[in-house]
Amino acid sequence: MAAAGPDDHPFIYSDKYADGAYEYRHVTVPRDMVGEVPKGRIMKEAEWRKLGIIQSCGWEHYAIHKPEPHILLFRRPLGTDPTTGKVDPRLAKAAVDKYRKEYDL
């Protein structure tokens, strides 16, 4: 059986948001697919990709929003190169500097 594609299930991707260390986003899984999300544990990248979630490299599933288990929380370090998933020190510094400037820190 082939993995579900983006047209098979309408995942909803949030805008990205950040703190001083990570950028974040959440993905809303269609309610009819909630049973396919493992309960009580974080998914590995291959698992969430198999569900049909499509994101650039470097994202890690780090939490499930307990009141709404169909909302999966993802993060990656600031400065992550989206093509490799690796942190580029120059990109990381630029992202942290941008965050600090934006919030007058």
PDB file of N, CA and C in Angstrom:
ATOM      1  N   MET A   1       0.849  -1.186   0.000  1.00  0.00           N
ATOM      2  CA  MET A   1       0.000   0.000   0.000  1.00  0.00           C
ATOM      3  C   MET A   1       0.889   1.241   0.000  1.00  0.00           C
ATOM      4  N   ALA A   2       0.621   2.152  -0.868  1.00  0.00           N
ATOM      5  CA  ALA A   2       1.432   3.371  -0.977  1.00  0.00           C
ATOM      6  C   ALA A   2       1.098   4.323   0.165  1.00  0.00           C
ATOM      7  N   ALA A   3       2.086   5.085   0.540  1.00  0.00           N
ATOM      8  CA  ALA A   3       1.878   6.102   1.585  1.00  0.00           C
ATOM      9  C   ALA A   3       0.930   7.175   1.061  1.00  0.00           C
ATOM     10  N   ALA A   4       0.155   7.719   1.966  1.00  0.00           N
ATOM     11  CA  ALA A   4      -0.760   8.797   1.587  1.00  0.00           C
ATOM     12  C   ALA A   4       0.026  10.001   1.109  1.00  0.00           C
ATOM     13  N   GLY A   5      -0.466  10.642   0.092  1.00  0.00           N
ATOM     14  CA  GLY A   5       0.185  11.841  -0.426  1.00  0.00           C
ATOM     15  C   GLY A   5      -0.529  13.085   0.050  1.00  0.00           C
ATOM     16  N   PRO A   6       0.023  14.253  -0.258  1.00  0.00           N
ATOM     17  CA  PRO A   6      -0.559  15.502   0.230  1.00  0.00           C
ATOM     18  C   PRO A   6      -1.964  15.762  -0.301  1.00  0.00           C
ATOM     19  N   ASP A   7      -2.306  15.175  -1.449  1.00  0.00           N
ATOM     20  CA  ASP A   7      -3.647  15.382  -1.989  1.00  0.00           C
ATOM     21  C   ASP A   7      -4.668  14.426  -1.382  1.00  0.00           C
ATOM     22  N   ASP A   8      -4.186  13.340  -0.753  1.00  0.00           N
ATOM     23  CA  ASP A   8      -5.079  12.349  -0.170  1.00  0.00           C
ATOM     24  C   ASP A   8      -5.669  12.816   1.156  1.00  0.00           C
ATOM     25  N   HIS A   9      -4.935  13.594   1.912  1.00  0.00           N
ATOM     26  CA  HIS A   9      -5.377  14.076   3.219  1.00  0.00           C
ATOM     27  C   HIS A   9      -4.946  15.529   3.368  1.00  0.00           C
ATOM     28  N   PRO A  10      -5.873  16.372   3.717  1.00  0.00           N
ATOM     29  CA  PRO A  10      -5.538  17.803   3.821  1.00  0.00           C
ATOM     30  C   PRO A  10      -4.879  18.163   5.156  1.00  0.00           C
ATOM     31  N   PHE A  11      -3.593  17.909   5.271  1.00  0.00           N
ATOM     32  CA  PHE A  11      -2.859  18.355   6.453  1.00  0.00           C
ATOM     33  C   PHE A  11      -2.868  19.877   6.462  1.00  0.00           C
ATOM     34  N   ILE A  12      -2.901  20.454   7.639  1.00  0.00           N
ATOM     35  CA  ILE A  12      -2.839  21.906   7.763  1.00  0.00           C
ATOM     36  C   ILE A  12      -1.529  22.240   8.452  1.00  0.00           C
ATOM     37  N   TYR A  13      -0.702  23.045   7.786  1.00  0.00           N
ATOM     38  CA  TYR A  13       0.610  23.434   8.293  1.00  0.00           C
ATOM     39  C   TYR A  13       0.535  24.858   8.821  1.00  0.00           C
ATOM     40  N   SER A  14       0.963  25.047  10.054  1.00  0.00           N
ATOM     41  CA  SER A  14       0.975  26.399  10.616  1.00  0.00           C
ATOM     42  C   SER A  14       2.107  27.204  10.000  1.00  0.00           C
ATOM     43  N   ASP A  15       2.038  28.503  10.196  1.00  0.00           N
ATOM     44  CA  ASP A  15       3.194  29.335   9.895  1.00  0.00           C
ATOM     45  C   ASP A  15       4.288  28.960  10.881  1.00  0.00           C
ATOM     46  N   LYS A  16       5.523  29.259  10.520  1.00  0.00           N
ATOM     47  CA  LYS A  16       6.637  29.015  11.438  1.00  0.00           C
ATOM     48  C   LYS A  16       6.692  30.133  12.466  1.00  0.00           C
ATOM     49  N   TYR A  17       7.112  29.791  13.661  1.00  0.00           N
ATOM     50  CA  TYR A  17       7.326  30.772  14.724  1.00  0.00           C
ATOM     51  C   TYR A  17       8.585  30.354  15.457  1.00  0.00           C
ATOM     52  N   ALA A  18       9.182  31.252  16.230  1.00  0.00           N
ATOM     53  CA  ALA A  18      10.501  30.967  16.801  1.00  0.00           C
ATOM     54  C   ALA A  18      10.652  31.543  18.195  1.00  0.00           C
ATOM     55  N   ASP A  19      11.627  30.979  18.899  1.00  0.00           N
ATOM     56  CA  ASP A  19      12.137  31.588  20.118  1.00  0.00           C
ATOM     57  C   ASP A  19      13.624  31.802  19.855  1.00  0.00           C
ATOM     58  N   GLY A  20      14.422  31.956  20.848  1.00  0.00           N
ATOM     59  CA  GLY A  20      15.836  32.228  20.632  1.00  0.00           C
ATOM     60  C   GLY A  20      16.672  31.026  20.252  1.00  0.00           C
ATOM     61  N   ALA A  21      16.083  29.830  20.249  1.00  0.00           N
ATOM     62  CA  ALA A  21      16.847  28.622  19.960  1.00  0.00           C
ATOM     63  C   ALA A  21      16.273  27.789  18.813  1.00  0.00           C
ATOM     64  N   TYR A  22      14.962  27.769  18.681  1.00  0.00           N
ATOM     65  CA  TYR A  22      14.311  26.911  17.697  1.00  0.00           C
ATOM     66  C   TYR A  22      13.307  27.695  16.863  1.00  0.00           C
ATOM     67  N   GLU A  23      13.009  27.133  15.683  1.00  0.00           N
ATOM     68  CA  GLU A  23      11.817  27.552  14.966  1.00  0.00           C
ATOM     69  C   GLU A  23      10.833  26.391  15.099  1.00  0.00           C
ATOM     70  N   TYR A  24       9.570  26.730  15.122  1.00  0.00           N
ATOM     71  CA  TYR A  24       8.520  25.756  15.390  1.00  0.00           C
ATOM     72  C   TYR A  24       7.439  25.845  14.329  1.00  0.00           C
ATOM     73  N   ARG A  25       6.686  24.788  14.232  1.00  0.00           N
ATOM     74  CA  ARG A  25       5.449  24.783  13.463  1.00  0.00           C
ATOM     75  C   ARG A  25       4.630  23.616  13.974  1.00  0.00           C
ATOM     76  N   HIS A  26       3.354  23.685  13.747  1.00  0.00           N
ATOM     77  CA  HIS A  26       2.525  22.537  14.074  1.00  0.00           C
ATOM     78  C   HIS A  26       1.778  22.097  12.823  1.00  0.00           C
ATOM     79  N   VAL A  27       1.471  20.824  12.815  1.00  0.00           N
ATOM     80  CA  VAL A  27       0.762  20.233  11.688  1.00  0.00           C
ATOM     81  C   VAL A  27      -0.507  19.595  12.235  1.00  0.00           C
ATOM     82  N   THR A  28      -1.623  19.974  11.647  1.00  0.00           N
ATOM     83  CA  THR A  28      -2.899  19.391  12.041  1.00  0.00           C
ATOM     84  C   THR A  28      -3.192  18.212  11.120  1.00  0.00           C
ATOM     85  N   VAL A  29      -3.336  17.057  11.745  1.00  0.00           N
ATOM     86  CA  VAL A  29      -3.630  15.824  11.024  1.00  0.00           C
ATOM     87  C   VAL A  29      -5.150  15.720  10.882  1.00  0.00           C
ATOM     88  N   PRO A  30      -5.650  15.316   9.721  1.00  0.00           N
ATOM     89  CA  PRO A  30      -7.097  15.135   9.593  1.00  0.00           C
ATOM     90  C   PRO A  30      -7.610  14.175  10.670  1.00  0.00           C
ATOM     91  N   ARG A  31      -8.730  14.500  11.248  1.00  0.00           N
ATOM     92  CA  ARG A  31      -9.266  13.698  12.360  1.00  0.00           C
ATOM     93  C   ARG A  31      -9.443  12.230  11.991  1.00  0.00           C
ATOM     94  N   ASP A  32      -9.735  11.945  10.737  1.00  0.00           N
ATOM     95  CA  ASP A  32      -9.912  10.542  10.352  1.00  0.00           C
ATOM     96  C   ASP A  32      -8.591   9.774  10.319  1.00  0.00           C
ATOM     97  N   MET A  33      -7.468  10.475  10.458  1.00  0.00           N
ATOM     98  CA  MET A  33      -6.153   9.826  10.478  1.00  0.00           C
ATOM     99  C   MET A  33      -5.550   9.754  11.877  1.00  0.00           C
ATOM    100  N   VAL A  34      -6.219  10.295  12.871  1.00  0.00           N
ATOM    101  CA  VAL A  34      -5.654  10.335  14.225  1.00  0.00           C
ATOM    102  C   VAL A  34      -5.280   8.938  14.703  1.00  0.00           C
ATOM    103  N   GLY A  35      -6.032   7.932  14.331  1.00  0.00           N
ATOM    104  CA  GLY A  35      -5.729   6.558  14.730  1.00  0.00           C
ATOM    105  C   GLY A  35      -4.407   6.051  14.184  1.00  0.00           C
ATOM    106  N   GLU A  36      -3.884   6.683  13.148  1.00  0.00           N
ATOM    107  CA  GLU A  36      -2.602   6.284  12.572  1.00  0.00           C
ATOM    108  C   GLU A  36      -1.418   6.918  13.293  1.00  0.00           C
ATOM    109  N   VAL A  37      -1.689   7.901  14.148  1.00  0.00           N
ATOM    110  CA  VAL A  37      -0.629   8.568  14.909  1.00  0.00           C
ATOM    111  C   VAL A  37      -0.351   7.730  16.150  1.00  0.00           C
ATOM    112  N   PRO A  38       0.905   7.285  16.358  1.00  0.00           N
ATOM    113  CA  PRO A  38       1.216   6.484  17.544  1.00  0.00           C
ATOM    114  C   PRO A  38       0.854   7.234  18.822  1.00  0.00           C
ATOM    115  N   LYS A  39       0.276   6.532  19.757  1.00  0.00           N
ATOM    116  CA  LYS A  39      -0.132   7.158  21.016  1.00  0.00           C
ATOM    117  C   LYS A  39       1.003   7.096  22.035  1.00  0.00           C
ATOM    118  N   GLY A  40       1.195   8.208  22.744  1.00  0.00           N
ATOM    119  CA  GLY A  40       2.128   8.232  23.859  1.00  0.00           C
ATOM    120  C   GLY A  40       3.597   8.264  23.509  1.00  0.00           C
ATOM    121  N   ARG A  41       3.918   8.559  22.266  1.00  0.00           N
ATOM    122  CA  ARG A  41       5.338   8.661  21.911  1.00  0.00           C
ATOM    123  C   ARG A  41       5.533   9.591  20.722  1.00  0.00           C
ATOM    124  N   ILE A  42       6.759  10.028  20.590  1.00  0.00           N
ATOM    125  CA  ILE A  42       7.162  10.910  19.495  1.00  0.00           C
ATOM    126  C   ILE A  42       7.482  10.052  18.274  1.00  0.00           C
ATOM    127  N   MET A  43       7.110  10.549  17.111  1.00  0.00           N
ATOM    128  CA  MET A  43       7.397   9.812  15.882  1.00  0.00           C
ATOM    129  C   MET A  43       8.774  10.157  15.330  1.00  0.00           C
ATOM    130  N   LYS A  44       9.385   9.177  14.735  1.00  0.00           N
ATOM    131  CA  LYS A  44      10.622   9.388  13.987  1.00  0.00           C
ATOM    132  C   LYS A  44      10.240   9.984  12.628  1.00  0.00           C
ATOM    133  N   GLU A  45      11.221  10.612  11.992  1.00  0.00           N
ATOM    134  CA  GLU A  45      10.953  11.282  10.720  1.00  0.00           C
ATOM    135  C   GLU A  45      10.309  10.356   9.696  1.00  0.00           C
ATOM    136  N   ALA A  46      10.801   9.134   9.579  1.00  0.00           N
ATOM    137  CA  ALA A  46      10.237   8.205   8.591  1.00  0.00           C
ATOM    138  C   ALA A  46       8.755   7.934   8.857  1.00  0.00           C
ATOM    139  N   GLU A  47       8.359   7.937  10.128  1.00  0.00           N
ATOM    140  CA  GLU A  47       6.960   7.674  10.476  1.00  0.00           C
ATOM    141  C   GLU A  47       6.044   8.817  10.056  1.00  0.00           C
ATOM    142  N   TRP A  48       6.428  10.063  10.403  1.00  0.00           N
ATOM    143  CA  TRP A  48       5.535  11.166  10.039  1.00  0.00           C
ATOM    144  C   TRP A  48       5.532  11.409   8.538  1.00  0.00           C
ATOM    145  N   ARG A  49       6.646  11.136   7.881  1.00  0.00           N
ATOM    146  CA  ARG A  49       6.650  11.259   6.417  1.00  0.00           C
ATOM    147  C   ARG A  49       5.752  10.187   5.788  1.00  0.00           C
ATOM    148  N   LYS A  50       5.742   8.987   6.368  1.00  0.00           N
ATOM    149  CA  LYS A  50       4.892   7.909   5.850  1.00  0.00           C
ATOM    150  C   LYS A  50       3.407   8.267   5.966  1.00  0.00           C
ATOM    151  N   LEU A  51       3.056   9.048   6.987  1.00  0.00           N
ATOM    152  CA  LEU A  51       1.672   9.516   7.113  1.00  0.00           C
ATOM    153  C   LEU A  51       1.292  10.460   5.975  1.00  0.00           C
ATOM    154  N   GLY A  52       2.311  11.074   5.350  1.00  0.00           N
ATOM    155  CA  GLY A  52       2.058  12.021   4.270  1.00  0.00           C
ATOM    156  C   GLY A  52       2.409  13.450   4.619  1.00  0.00           C
ATOM    157  N   ILE A  53       2.988  13.663   5.799  1.00  0.00           N
ATOM    158  CA  ILE A  53       3.408  15.012   6.193  1.00  0.00           C
ATOM    159  C   ILE A  53       4.654  15.368   5.392  1.00  0.00           C
ATOM    160  N   ILE A  54       4.617  16.517   4.752  1.00  0.00           N
ATOM    161  CA  ILE A  54       5.722  16.952   3.899  1.00  0.00           C
ATOM    162  C   ILE A  54       6.300  18.242   4.461  1.00  0.00           C
ATOM    163  N   GLN A  55       7.590  18.191   4.804  1.00  0.00           N
ATOM    164  CA  GLN A  55       8.306  19.370   5.305  1.00  0.00           C
ATOM    165  C   GLN A  55       9.739  19.288   4.800  1.00  0.00           C
ATOM    166  N   SER A  56      10.433  20.403   4.836  1.00  0.00           N
ATOM    167  CA  SER A  56      11.841  20.409   4.472  1.00  0.00           C
ATOM    168  C   SER A  56      12.635  19.659   5.542  1.00  0.00           C
ATOM    169  N   CYS A  57      13.914  19.514   5.317  1.00  0.00           N
ATOM    170  CA  CYS A  57      14.777  18.737   6.216  1.00  0.00           C
ATOM    171  C   CYS A  57      15.003  19.442   7.554  1.00  0.00           C
ATOM    172  N   GLY A  58      15.256  18.641   8.571  1.00  0.00           N
ATOM    173  CA  GLY A  58      15.659  19.160   9.873  1.00  0.00           C
ATOM    174  C   GLY A  58      14.568  19.219  10.921  1.00  0.00           C
ATOM    175  N   TRP A  59      13.313  19.010  10.540  1.00  0.00           N
ATOM    176  CA  TRP A  59      12.218  19.080  11.505  1.00  0.00           C
ATOM    177  C   TRP A  59      12.176  17.818  12.339  1.00  0.00           C
ATOM    178  N   GLU A  60      11.909  17.983  13.633  1.00  0.00           N
ATOM    179  CA  GLU A  60      11.712  16.835  14.509  1.00  0.00           C
ATOM    180  C   GLU A  60      10.358  16.968  15.196  1.00  0.00           C
ATOM    181  N   HIS A  61       9.666  15.861  15.283  1.00  0.00           N
ATOM    182  CA  HIS A  61       8.408  15.810  16.023  1.00  0.00           C
ATOM    183  C   HIS A  61       8.805  15.757  17.495  1.00  0.00           C
ATOM    184  N   TYR A  62       8.408  16.757  18.270  1.00  0.00           N
ATOM    185  CA  TYR A  62       8.852  16.803  19.662  1.00  0.00           C
ATOM    186  C   TYR A  62       7.719  16.737  20.669  1.00  0.00           C
ATOM    187  N   ALA A  63       6.475  16.872  20.233  1.00  0.00           N
ATOM    188  CA  ALA A  63       5.363  16.816  21.183  1.00  0.00           C
ATOM    189  C   ALA A  63       4.046  16.642  20.442  1.00  0.00           C
ATOM    190  N   ILE A  64       3.079  16.130  21.191  1.00  0.00           N
ATOM    191  CA  ILE A  64       1.697  16.062  20.723  1.00  0.00           C
ATOM    192  C   ILE A  64       0.907  16.983  21.632  1.00  0.00           C
ATOM    193  N   HIS A  65       0.044  17.777  21.057  1.00  0.00           N
ATOM    194  CA  HIS A  65      -0.802  18.671  21.846  1.00  0.00           C
ATOM    195  C   HIS A  65      -1.878  17.805  22.508  1.00  0.00           C
ATOM    196  N   LYS A  66      -1.685  17.472  23.802  1.00  0.00           N
ATOM    197  CA  LYS A  66      -2.539  16.480  24.469  1.00  0.00           C
ATOM    198  C   LYS A  66      -4.039  16.751  24.365  1.00  0.00           C
ATOM    199  N   PRO A  67      -4.502  17.991  24.533  1.00  0.00           N
ATOM    200  CA  PRO A  67      -5.952  18.195  24.394  1.00  0.00           C
ATOM    201  C   PRO A  67      -6.464  17.911  22.979  1.00  0.00           C
ATOM    202  N   GLU A  68      -5.558  18.004  22.001  1.00  0.00           N
ATOM    203  CA  GLU A  68      -5.936  17.787  20.602  1.00  0.00           C
ATOM    204  C   GLU A  68      -4.867  16.912  19.942  1.00  0.00           C
ATOM    205  N   PRO A  69      -4.972  15.579  20.088  1.00  0.00           N
ATOM    206  CA  PRO A  69      -3.907  14.696  19.603  1.00  0.00           C
ATOM    207  C   PRO A  69      -3.709  14.712  18.092  1.00  0.00           C
ATOM    208  N   HIS A  70      -4.588  15.385  17.370  1.00  0.00           N
ATOM    209  CA  HIS A  70      -4.413  15.499  15.919  1.00  0.00           C
ATOM    210  C   HIS A  70      -3.497  16.673  15.560  1.00  0.00           C
ATOM    211  N   ILE A  71      -2.987  17.382  16.575  1.00  0.00           N
ATOM    212  CA  ILE A  71      -2.043  18.477  16.337  1.00  0.00           C
ATOM    213  C   ILE A  71      -0.657  18.012  16.769  1.00  0.00           C
ATOM    214  N   LEU A  72       0.240  17.911  15.799  1.00  0.00           N
ATOM    215  CA  LEU A  72       1.608  17.461  16.042  1.00  0.00           C
ATOM    216  C   LEU A  72       2.529  18.673  16.063  1.00  0.00           C
ATOM    217  N   LEU A  73       3.419  18.718  17.030  1.00  0.00           N
ATOM    218  CA  LEU A  73       4.327  19.852  17.195  1.00  0.00           C
ATOM    219  C   LEU A  73       5.712  19.473  16.697  1.00  0.00           C
ATOM    220  N   PHE A  74       6.275  20.358  15.872  1.00  0.00           N
ATOM    221  CA  PHE A  74       7.592  20.144  15.279  1.00  0.00           C
ATOM    222  C   PHE A  74       8.495  21.319  15.608  1.00  0.00           C
ATOM    223  N   ARG A  75       9.804  21.040  15.635  1.00  0.00           N
ATOM    224  CA  ARG A  75      10.790  22.099  15.836  1.00  0.00           C
ATOM    225  C   ARG A  75      12.078  21.708  15.121  1.00  0.00           C
ATOM    226  N   ARG A  76      12.902  22.730  14.907  1.00  0.00           N
ATOM    227  CA  ARG A  76      14.264  22.508  14.432  1.00  0.00           C
ATOM    228  C   ARG A  76      15.094  23.687  14.904  1.00  0.00           C
ATOM    229  N   PRO A  77      16.394  23.470  15.134  1.00  0.00           N
ATOM    230  CA  PRO A  77      17.238  24.564  15.616  1.00  0.00           C
ATOM    231  C   PRO A  77      17.260  25.721  14.625  1.00  0.00           C
ATOM    232  N   LEU A  78      17.314  26.930  15.155  1.00  0.00           N
ATOM    233  CA  LEU A  78      17.484  28.096  14.287  1.00  0.00           C
ATOM    234  C   LEU A  78      18.756  27.914  13.476  1.00  0.00           C
ATOM    235  N   GLY A  79      18.698  28.308  12.230  1.00  0.00           N
ATOM    236  CA  GLY A  79      19.864  28.198  11.360  1.00  0.00           C
ATOM    237  C   GLY A  79      19.976  26.867  10.648  1.00  0.00           C
ATOM    238  N   THR A  80      18.943  26.043  10.735  1.00  0.00           N
ATOM    239  CA  THR A  80      18.968  24.761  10.035  1.00  0.00           C
ATOM    240  C   THR A  80      18.827  25.000   8.539  1.00  0.00           C
ATOM    241  N   ASP A  81      19.721  24.388   7.773  1.00  0.00           N
ATOM    242  CA  ASP A  81      19.636  24.457   6.319  1.00  0.00           C
ATOM    243  C   ASP A  81      18.493  23.530   5.894  1.00  0.00           C
ATOM    244  N   PRO A  82      17.447  24.059   5.274  1.00  0.00           N
ATOM    245  CA  PRO A  82      16.289  23.226   4.939  1.00  0.00           C
ATOM    246  C   PRO A  82      16.557  22.168   3.872  1.00  0.00           C
ATOM    247  N   THR A  83      17.673  22.275   3.167  1.00  0.00           N
ATOM    248  CA  THR A  83      17.981  21.267   2.153  1.00  0.00           C
ATOM    249  C   THR A  83      18.793  20.107   2.711  1.00  0.00           C
ATOM    250  N   THR A  84      19.510  20.343   3.822  1.00  0.00           N
ATOM    251  CA  THR A  84      20.348  19.288   4.398  1.00  0.00           C
ATOM    252  C   THR A  84      19.882  18.834   5.780  1.00  0.00           C
ATOM    253  N   GLY A  85      19.169  19.701   6.489  1.00  0.00           N
ATOM    254  CA  GLY A  85      18.773  19.397   7.861  1.00  0.00           C
ATOM    255  C   GLY A  85      19.867  19.660   8.868  1.00  0.00           C
ATOM    256  N   LYS A  86      20.996  20.153   8.411  1.00  0.00           N
ATOM    257  CA  LYS A  86      22.135  20.452   9.292  1.00  0.00           C
ATOM    258  C   LYS A  86      22.116  21.925   9.679  1.00  0.00           C
ATOM    259  N   VAL A  87      22.603  22.195  10.888  1.00  0.00           N
ATOM    260  CA  VAL A  87      22.682  23.583  11.342  1.00  0.00           C
ATOM    261  C   VAL A  87      23.911  24.231  10.727  1.00  0.00           C
ATOM    262  N   ASP A  88      23.691  25.336  10.050  1.00  0.00           N
ATOM    263  CA  ASP A  88      24.771  26.138   9.486  1.00  0.00           C
ATOM    264  C   ASP A  88      25.056  27.239  10.501  1.00  0.00           C
ATOM    265  N   PRO A  89      26.260  27.279  11.083  1.00  0.00           N
ATOM    266  CA  PRO A  89      26.552  28.280  12.117  1.00  0.00           C
ATOM    267  C   PRO A  89      26.268  29.719  11.677  1.00  0.00           C
ATOM    268  N   ARG A  90      26.525  30.030  10.414  1.00  0.00           N
ATOM    269  CA  ARG A  90      26.245  31.389   9.927  1.00  0.00           C
ATOM    270  C   ARG A  90      24.747  31.669   9.908  1.00  0.00           C
ATOM    271  N   LEU A  91      23.978  30.693   9.427  1.00  0.00           N
ATOM    272  CA  LEU A  91      22.521  30.856   9.415  1.00  0.00           C
ATOM    273  C   LEU A  91      21.969  30.922  10.834  1.00  0.00           C
ATOM    274  N   ALA A  92      22.541  30.121  11.734  1.00  0.00           N
ATOM    275  CA  ALA A  92      22.092  30.123  13.128  1.00  0.00           C
ATOM    276  C   ALA A  92      22.327  31.486  13.762  1.00  0.00           C
ATOM    277  N   LYS A  93      23.515  32.050  13.553  1.00  0.00           N
ATOM    278  CA  LYS A  93      23.822  33.360  14.129  1.00  0.00           C
ATOM    279  C   LYS A  93      22.884  34.422  13.560  1.00  0.00           C
ATOM    280  N   ALA A  94      22.669  34.387  12.251  1.00  0.00           N
ATOM    281  CA  ALA A  94      21.776  35.367  11.619  1.00  0.00           C
ATOM    282  C   ALA A  94      20.349  35.230  12.156  1.00  0.00           C
ATOM    283  N   ALA A  95      19.878  34.000  12.352  1.00  0.00           N
ATOM    284  CA  ALA A  95      18.519  33.784  12.861  1.00  0.00           C
ATOM    285  C   ALA A  95      18.385  34.266  14.296  1.00  0.00           C
ATOM    286  N   VAL A  96      19.383  33.986  15.123  1.00  0.00           N
ATOM    287  CA  VAL A  96      19.347  34.438  16.519  1.00  0.00           C
ATOM    288  C   VAL A  96      19.418  35.961  16.571  1.00  0.00           C
ATOM    289  N   ASP A  97      20.290  36.558  15.769  1.00  0.00           N
ATOM    290  CA  ASP A  97      20.392  38.025  15.729  1.00  0.00           C
ATOM    291  C   ASP A  97      19.067  38.653  15.299  1.00  0.00           C
ATOM    292  N   LYS A  98      18.416  38.066  14.297  1.00  0.00           N
ATOM    293  CA  LYS A  98      17.122  38.572  13.828  1.00  0.00           C
ATOM    294  C   LYS A  98      16.084  38.474  14.942  1.00  0.00           C
ATOM    295  N   TYR A  99      16.067  37.357  15.640  1.00  0.00           N
ATOM    296  CA  TYR A  99      15.114  37.167  16.745  1.00  0.00           C
ATOM    297  C   TYR A  99      15.346  38.210  17.834  1.00  0.00           C
ATOM    298  N   ARG A 100      16.607  38.396  18.219  1.00  0.00           N
ATOM    299  CA  ARG A 100      16.924  39.364  19.281  1.00  0.00           C
ATOM    300  C   ARG A 100      16.544  40.782  18.872  1.00  0.00           C
ATOM    301  N   LYS A 101      16.822  41.131  17.622  1.00  0.00           N
ATOM    302  CA  LYS A 101      16.484  42.471  17.143  1.00  0.00           C
ATOM    303  C   LYS A 101      14.970  42.666  17.114  1.00  0.00           C
ATOM    304  N   GLU A 102      14.265  41.650  16.642  1.00  0.00           N
ATOM    305  CA  GLU A 102      12.808  41.740  16.540  1.00  0.00           C
ATOM    306  C   GLU A 102      12.154  41.947  17.903  1.00  0.00           C
ATOM    307  N   TYR A 103      12.736  41.354  18.947  1.00  0.00           N
ATOM    308  CA  TYR A 103      12.147  41.450  20.285  1.00  0.00           C
ATOM    309  C   TYR A 103      12.948  42.344  21.226  1.00  0.00           C
ATOM    310  N   ASP A 104      13.824  43.167  20.664  1.00  0.00           N
ATOM    311  CA  ASP A 104      14.631  44.109  21.447  1.00  0.00           C
ATOM    312  C   ASP A 104      15.326  43.435  22.627  1.00  0.00           C
ATOM    313  N   LEU A 105      15.974  42.321  22.367  1.00  0.00           N
ATOM    314  CA  LEU A 105      16.677  41.586  23.432  1.00  0.00           C
ATOM    315  C   LEU A 105      18.156  41.900  23.431  1.00  0.00           C
TER     316      LEU A 105
END
